[in-house]
Coordinates of C-alpha atoms in Angstrom, one line a residue:
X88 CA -3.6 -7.6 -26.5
X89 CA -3.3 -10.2 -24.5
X90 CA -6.6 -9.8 -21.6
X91 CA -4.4 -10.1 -18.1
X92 CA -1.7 -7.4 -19.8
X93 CA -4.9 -5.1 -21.0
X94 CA -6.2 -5.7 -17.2
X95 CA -2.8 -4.4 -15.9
X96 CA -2.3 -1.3 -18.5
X97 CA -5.9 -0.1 -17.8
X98 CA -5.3 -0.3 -13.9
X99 CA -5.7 3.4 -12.3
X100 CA -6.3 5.0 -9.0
X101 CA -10.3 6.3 -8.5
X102 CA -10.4 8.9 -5.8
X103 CA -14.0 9.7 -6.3
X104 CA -16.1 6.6 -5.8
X105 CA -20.1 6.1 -6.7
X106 CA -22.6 4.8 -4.1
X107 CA -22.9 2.1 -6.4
X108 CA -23.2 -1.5 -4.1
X109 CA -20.2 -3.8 -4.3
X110 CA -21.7 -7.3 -4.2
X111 CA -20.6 -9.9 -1.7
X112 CA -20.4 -12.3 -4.4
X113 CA -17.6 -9.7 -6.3
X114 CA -16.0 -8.9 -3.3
X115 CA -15.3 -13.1 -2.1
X116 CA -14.4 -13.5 -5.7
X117 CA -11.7 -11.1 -5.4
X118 CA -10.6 -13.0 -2.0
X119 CA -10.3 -15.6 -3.6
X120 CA -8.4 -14.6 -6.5
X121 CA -6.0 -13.0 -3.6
X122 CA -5.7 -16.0 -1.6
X123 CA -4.0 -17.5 -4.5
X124 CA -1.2 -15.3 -4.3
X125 CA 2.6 -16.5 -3.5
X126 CA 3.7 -16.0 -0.3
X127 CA 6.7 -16.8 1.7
X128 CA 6.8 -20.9 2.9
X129 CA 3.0 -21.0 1.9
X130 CA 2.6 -19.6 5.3
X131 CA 0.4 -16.5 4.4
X132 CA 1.8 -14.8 7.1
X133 CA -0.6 -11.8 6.2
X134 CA -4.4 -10.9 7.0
X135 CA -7.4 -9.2 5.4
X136 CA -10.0 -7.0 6.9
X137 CA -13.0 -6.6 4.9
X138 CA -14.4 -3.0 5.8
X139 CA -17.6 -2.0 4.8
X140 CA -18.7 0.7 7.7
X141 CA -19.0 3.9 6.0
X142 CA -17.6 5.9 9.0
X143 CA -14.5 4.0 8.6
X144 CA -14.4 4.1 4.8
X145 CA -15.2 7.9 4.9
X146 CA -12.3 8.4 7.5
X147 CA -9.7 6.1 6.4
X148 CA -10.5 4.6 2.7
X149 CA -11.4 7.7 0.7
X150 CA -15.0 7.0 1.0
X151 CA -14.6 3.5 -1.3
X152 CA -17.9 1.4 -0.9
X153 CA -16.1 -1.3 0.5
X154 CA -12.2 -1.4 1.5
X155 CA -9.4 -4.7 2.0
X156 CA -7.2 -3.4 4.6
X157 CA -3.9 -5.6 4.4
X158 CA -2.1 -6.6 7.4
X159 CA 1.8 -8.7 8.4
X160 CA 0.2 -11.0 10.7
X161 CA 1.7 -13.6 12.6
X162 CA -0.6 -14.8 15.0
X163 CA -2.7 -17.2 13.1
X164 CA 0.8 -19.0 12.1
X165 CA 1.8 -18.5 16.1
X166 CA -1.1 -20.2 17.3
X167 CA -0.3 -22.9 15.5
X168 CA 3.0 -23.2 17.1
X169 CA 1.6 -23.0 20.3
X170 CA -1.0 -26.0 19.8
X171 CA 1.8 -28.1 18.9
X172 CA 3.9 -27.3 22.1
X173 CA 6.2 -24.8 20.3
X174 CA 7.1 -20.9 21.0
X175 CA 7.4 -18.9 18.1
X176 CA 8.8 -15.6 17.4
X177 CA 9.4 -13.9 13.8
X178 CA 12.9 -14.5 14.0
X179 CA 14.7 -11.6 12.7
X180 CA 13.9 -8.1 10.6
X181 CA 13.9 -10.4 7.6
X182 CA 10.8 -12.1 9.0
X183 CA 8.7 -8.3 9.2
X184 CA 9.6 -7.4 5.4
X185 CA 8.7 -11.0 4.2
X186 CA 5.4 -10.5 6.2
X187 CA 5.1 -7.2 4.6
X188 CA 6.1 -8.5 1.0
X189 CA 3.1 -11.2 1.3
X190 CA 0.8 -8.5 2.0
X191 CA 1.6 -5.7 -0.4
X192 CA 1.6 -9.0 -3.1
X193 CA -1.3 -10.0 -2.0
X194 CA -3.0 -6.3 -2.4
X195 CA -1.8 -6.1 -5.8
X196 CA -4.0 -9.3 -6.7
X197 CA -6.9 -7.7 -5.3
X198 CA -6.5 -4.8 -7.0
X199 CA -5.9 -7.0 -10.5
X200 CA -8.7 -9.2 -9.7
X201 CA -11.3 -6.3 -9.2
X202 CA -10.4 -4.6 -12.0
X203 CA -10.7 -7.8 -14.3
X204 CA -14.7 -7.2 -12.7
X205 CA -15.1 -4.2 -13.5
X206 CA -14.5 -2.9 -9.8
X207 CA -12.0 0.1 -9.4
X208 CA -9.5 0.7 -6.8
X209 CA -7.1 3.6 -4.9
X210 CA -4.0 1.6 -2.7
X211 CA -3.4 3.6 0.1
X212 CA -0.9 4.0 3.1
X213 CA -3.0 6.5 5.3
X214 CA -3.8 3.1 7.3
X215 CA -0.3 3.5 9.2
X216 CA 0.3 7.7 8.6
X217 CA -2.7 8.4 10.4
X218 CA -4.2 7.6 14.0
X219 CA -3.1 4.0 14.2
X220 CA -4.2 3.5 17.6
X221 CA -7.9 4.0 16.2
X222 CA -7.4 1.5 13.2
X223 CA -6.3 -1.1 15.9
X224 CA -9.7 -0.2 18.1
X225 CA -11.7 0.0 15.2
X226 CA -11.0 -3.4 12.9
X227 CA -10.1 -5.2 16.8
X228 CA -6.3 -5.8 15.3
X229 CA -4.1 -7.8 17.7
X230 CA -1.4 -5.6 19.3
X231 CA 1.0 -8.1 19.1
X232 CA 2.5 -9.8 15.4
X233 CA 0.1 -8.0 13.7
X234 CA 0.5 -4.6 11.9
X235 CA -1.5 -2.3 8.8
X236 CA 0.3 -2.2 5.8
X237 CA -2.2 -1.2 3.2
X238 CA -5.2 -0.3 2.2
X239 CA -7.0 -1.0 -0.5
X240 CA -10.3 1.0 -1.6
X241 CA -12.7 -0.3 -3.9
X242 CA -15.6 1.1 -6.1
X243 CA -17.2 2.3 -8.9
X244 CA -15.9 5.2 -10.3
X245 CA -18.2 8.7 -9.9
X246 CA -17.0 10.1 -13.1
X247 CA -14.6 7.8 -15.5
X248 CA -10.8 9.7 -15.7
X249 CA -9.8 11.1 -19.1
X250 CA -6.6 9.3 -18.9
X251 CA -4.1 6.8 -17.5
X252 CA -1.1 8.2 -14.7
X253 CA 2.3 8.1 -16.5
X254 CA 5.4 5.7 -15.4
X255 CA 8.8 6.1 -15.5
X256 CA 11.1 3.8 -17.1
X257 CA 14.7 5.2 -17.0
X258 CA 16.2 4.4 -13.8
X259 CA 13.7 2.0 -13.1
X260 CA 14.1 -1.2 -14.8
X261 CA 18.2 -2.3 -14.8
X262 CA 19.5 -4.7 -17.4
X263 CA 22.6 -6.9 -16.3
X264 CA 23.3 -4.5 -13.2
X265 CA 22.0 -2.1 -11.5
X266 CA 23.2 1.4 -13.2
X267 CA 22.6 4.9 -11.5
X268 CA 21.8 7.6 -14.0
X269 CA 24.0 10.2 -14.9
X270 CA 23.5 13.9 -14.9
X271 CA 21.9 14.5 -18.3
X272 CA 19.7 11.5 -17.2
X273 CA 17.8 12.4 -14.3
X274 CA 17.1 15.9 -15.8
X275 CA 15.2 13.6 -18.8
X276 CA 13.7 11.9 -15.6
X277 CA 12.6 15.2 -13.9
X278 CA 11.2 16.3 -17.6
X279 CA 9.1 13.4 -17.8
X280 CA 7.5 13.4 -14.5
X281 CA 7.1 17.2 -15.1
X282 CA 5.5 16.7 -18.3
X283 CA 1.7 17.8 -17.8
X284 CA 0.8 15.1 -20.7
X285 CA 2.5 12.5 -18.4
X286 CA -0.7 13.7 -15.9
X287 CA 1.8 13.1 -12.4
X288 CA -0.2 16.3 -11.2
X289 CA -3.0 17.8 -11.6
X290 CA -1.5 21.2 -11.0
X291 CA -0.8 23.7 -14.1
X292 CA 2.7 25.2 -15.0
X293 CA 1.0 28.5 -13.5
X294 CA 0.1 26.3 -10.4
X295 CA 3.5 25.5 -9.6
X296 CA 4.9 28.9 -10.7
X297 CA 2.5 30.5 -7.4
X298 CA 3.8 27.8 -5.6
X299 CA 7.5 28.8 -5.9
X300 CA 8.3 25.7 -7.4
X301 CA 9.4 24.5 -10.9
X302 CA 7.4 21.7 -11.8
X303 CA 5.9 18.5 -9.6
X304 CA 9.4 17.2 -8.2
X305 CA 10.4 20.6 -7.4
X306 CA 7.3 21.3 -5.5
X307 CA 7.7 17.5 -3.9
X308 CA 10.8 18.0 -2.4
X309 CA 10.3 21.6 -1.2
X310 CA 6.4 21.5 -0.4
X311 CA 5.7 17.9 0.5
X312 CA 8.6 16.1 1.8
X313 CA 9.5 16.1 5.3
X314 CA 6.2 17.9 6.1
X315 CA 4.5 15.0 8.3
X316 CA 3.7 15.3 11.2
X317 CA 6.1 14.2 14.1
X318 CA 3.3 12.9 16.0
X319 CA 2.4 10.4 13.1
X320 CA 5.9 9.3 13.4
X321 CA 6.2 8.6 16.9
X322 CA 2.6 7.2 16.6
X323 CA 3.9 4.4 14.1
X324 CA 7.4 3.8 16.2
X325 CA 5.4 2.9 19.0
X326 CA 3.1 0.9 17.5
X327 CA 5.6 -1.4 15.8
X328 CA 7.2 -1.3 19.8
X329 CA 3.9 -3.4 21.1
X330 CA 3.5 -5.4 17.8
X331 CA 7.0 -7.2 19.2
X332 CA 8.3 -6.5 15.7
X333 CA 11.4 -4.3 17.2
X334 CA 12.0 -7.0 19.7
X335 CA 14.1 -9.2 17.3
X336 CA 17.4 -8.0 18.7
X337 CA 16.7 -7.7 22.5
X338 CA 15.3 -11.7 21.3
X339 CA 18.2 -12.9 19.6
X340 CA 20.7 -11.0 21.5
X341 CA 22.2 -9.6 18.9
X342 CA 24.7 -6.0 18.7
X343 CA 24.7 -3.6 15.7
X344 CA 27.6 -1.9 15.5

């Protein structure tokens, strides 16, 4: 097999991470690596905080030895605006989701380029569900054009996983057209994520049965969804209210009907 497709198959999410060092010399060759990513108008309108305080990692990054937390950022393309006399603003909404498709493509070649070292990885979104405000203290984010995305942890694995995370295919990839499923369809869908072989869950069929629940998407939909907390939610609203982010309307005086 080809060694970049091997890299992607073997790809898979370490939760338990070994106290074994992450050079500096792995972690800038990953940068690197990432840098080279495509982005929108070769702007790069992201940022990437290296985090290596073990406080922080143990809080937020699943206690990885080091962590790449991946942030939309404007300012560094802003000040350059500003230097030449101009006054920037993102624009519209489609100006936030292409800062936050150059970040999450960015985290994914991170995530490639460690593994093709040897280094191990969990992507995470706790970096925005949990205390935000604390994030922005602790890694000095600007409040303004500048907002966590993800987070990447990296290691060494404690123990190596006995297998791979299945994927879905049906319903996922679209020839020609998009094409919702039918019926008969998405109960093959809800078999295969069910499917303990397909290793979605770590829970049993007994597990679930105690639980009230059918299987993993039963349990999902009746345990998990919609059981965040409202405080988390506001928390991240008002965020995104200082980063300016939600100001693209009041900006460009535009009405939604």
């Amino acid at each position: 097999m080809n060694e970049t497709i091997n890299t992607i198959q073997c790809l898979r999410s370490i939760r338990r991470f070994s106290d074994k060092e992450i050079s500096r010399k792995d972690i800038d060759r990953i940068l690197d690596a990432t840098l080279r990513t495509a982005n929108s108008g070769g702007r790069q309108i992201y940022s990437v905080v290296v985090v290596d305080d073990k406080e922080i990692l143990k809080d937020y990054f699943y206690n990885g030895n080091k962590a790449l937390l991946f942030c939309i950022d404007y300012n560094r393309w802003f000040d350059c605006a500003e230097r030449l006399g101009y006054s920037p603003v993102v624009g519209d909404i489609r100006g936030f989701i292409m800062g936050a498709i150059d970040a999450s493509m960015a985290s994914q070649t991170a995530t490639l380029a460690a593994k093709a070292i040897g280094i191990d990885s969990l992507v995470t979104t706790s970096t925005f569900r949990k205390n935000l405000k604390n994030i922005y203290e602790l890694l000095n984010l600007p409040e303004k054009n500048c907002f966590p995305v993800i987070g990447i942890c990296l290691g060494y694995p404690k123990e190596e996983p006995e297998h791979l995370k299945g994927r879905i295919r049906k319903g996922v990839i679209h020839y020609g057209k998009y094409q919702r499923l039918a019926p008969e369809e998405i109960d093959e869908v809800i078999k295969e994520y069910d499917d303990p072989d397909n290793h979605f869950s770590t829970r049993t069929k007994e597990d679930y049965e105690k639980l009230g629940t059918k299987g993993y998407v039963d349990n999902y939909f009746k345990n998990w969804d919609g059981s965040f907390k409202i405080e988390e939610v506001i928390d991240c609203y008002e965020t995104l209210q200082k980063t300016g982010f939600l100001d693209i309307l009041k900006q460009k005086k535009l009405k939604l009907k």
